[in-house]
Amino acid sequence: MDPTKALEESLDSFGREYERAFADAPTEQALRDEKARLLGKKGALTEALKLMGKVPPADRKRIGERVNGEKSAVEGAFDARLRQLHAEARARELSARPLDLSLPGRAPIRGHRHPISLVTDDLLAIFRDLGFIVVEGPEVELEENNFTKLAFPPDHPATDMQDTFWVEVAGAPSDARTLLRTHTSSVQVREMSRRTPPMAIVSPGAVFRRDDDATHSPMFHQVEGFLVDQGVSMADLRGVLAAFAERLYGPGTKTRFRPSYFPFVEPGAEIDVSCALCKGAGCRVCKGTGWLEVLGCGMIHPEVFIHCGIDPEIYTGFAFGLGVERLAMMRYGVPDLRLLFENDPRFLASF
Ligand code: DAH
């Protein structure tokens, strides 16, 4: 077909459809898309122009003017619709509901103390009332404070129960081994080494062991307590811990001692309290026994006194250590210890 004719025909069919398409474009983006469809690389007008090269020179001027006319008509229609869209948007903005600066702001969510902190605070308050002072010790501890001076013989099987994480301290002498403390009993060594009796101290804090399941976490919390003076006996230990149990679980709570072993006490015991839930009748929480294990305790071993520079011929004392998580789980009915450390706000919000 004659290229001039072909080009003229396609310009004819190009028509004025775009006017309608532009008018219907509801947004600036839709309008730009529409324009690209006509004038872009693959646009209808561009396709037609590809025939230009074949048009005989005699017709070129006429056809060229027509093509340019179409192009600027499209541009003009596009600009007009764009101005119209902008004007409409502006009008909408002006007639919209005004921004209300008097609306109250969004209040940030208030945090609160973690259940472990709540229970720890309660325990410390009880011992403060009984005359104990609160002292904290470091979580990264010397092996000698954590084990050796507490009369754990080297490689004693008791250290297996407290397998922990060893820490390398740059520049430390090679015989000063360092670890994450496995219990707060290390604070006994620190404080007894730098104080002269009498002393009555409680020490809360995080401890670390290689355990991880529904009732054990590699990091958990203990409260340690110890009292040293002349003439301290097992009866004092019993009196202090019975008073403590009654304050914690309510009047009438009973305590019982079971013999147990810890290298740094002699004799050593574990204390059970009558189950606060069933009052001793036996239930799910106390596994039918009527008793709950709460702490380890005993009379401070003379060897520990000697390691700390205290004369065991003059002084005696007792010590105890308890796990905070167990108490928190019992108090709040938490079924899985790990919930306490996942920091899920849905869980923590319930305290
Ligand atoms: N340190 C022991 C532990 O973590 C608990 C303990 C037992 C502490 C007896 C004491 C004690 O002070 O006398 O298992």
Coordinates of C-alpha atoms and ligand atoms in Angstrom, one line a residue, residues 150 152 161-162 182-185 188 207 209 220 222-226 261-262 264-265 268-270 295-300 318-322, ligand 1:
L150 CA 33.2 -22.8 99.4
F152 CA 34.2 -27.7 96.7
M161 CA 25.5 -30.3 88.9
Q162 CA 26.7 -26.7 88.4
T182 CA 26.6 -20.9 89.3
H183 CA 25.0 -19.7 92.6
T184 CA 24.9 -16.6 94.8
S185 CA 26.8 -18.4 97.5
Q188 CA 29.3 -15.4 101.2
V207 CA 23.2 -17.2 88.3
R209 CA 24.1 -23.2 84.6
F220 CA 18.0 -17.8 86.6
Q222 CA 18.6 -16.7 93.5
V223 CA 18.5 -15.0 96.9
E224 CA 21.4 -16.0 99.2
G225 CA 21.3 -15.3 102.9
F226 CA 23.8 -15.8 105.7
Y261 CA 24.3 -32.1 101.2
F262 CA 26.1 -29.0 100.1
F264 CA 29.9 -25.5 102.2
V265 CA 27.6 -26.3 105.1
G268 CA 23.2 -29.2 105.4
A269 CA 19.4 -29.3 104.9
E270 CA 16.6 -28.5 102.5
L295 CA 15.5 -23.7 99.7
G296 CA 18.9 -25.2 100.7
C297 CA 20.5 -24.2 103.9
G298 CA 22.9 -25.3 106.7
M299 CA 25.5 -24.3 109.2
I300 CA 28.5 -22.6 107.5
F318 CA 24.1 -20.3 109.0
A319 CA 23.5 -19.8 105.3
F320 CA 20.6 -20.4 102.8
G321 CA 19.9 -20.1 99.2
L322 CA 16.7 -20.1 97.2
Ligands
DAH1 N1 24.1 -22.6 96.4 C1 23.1 -23.7 96.5 C2 22.6 -24.0 95.1 O1 22.7 -23.1 94.3 C3 22.0 -23.3 97.4 C4 22.4 -23.3 98.8 C5 22.3 -24.4 99.6 C6 22.8 -22.1 99.4 C7 22.7 -24.4 100.9 C8 23.2 -22.1 100.7 C9 23.1 -23.2 101.5 O2 23.6 -20.9 101.3 O3 23.5 -23.2 102.8 O4 22.1 -25.0 94.9

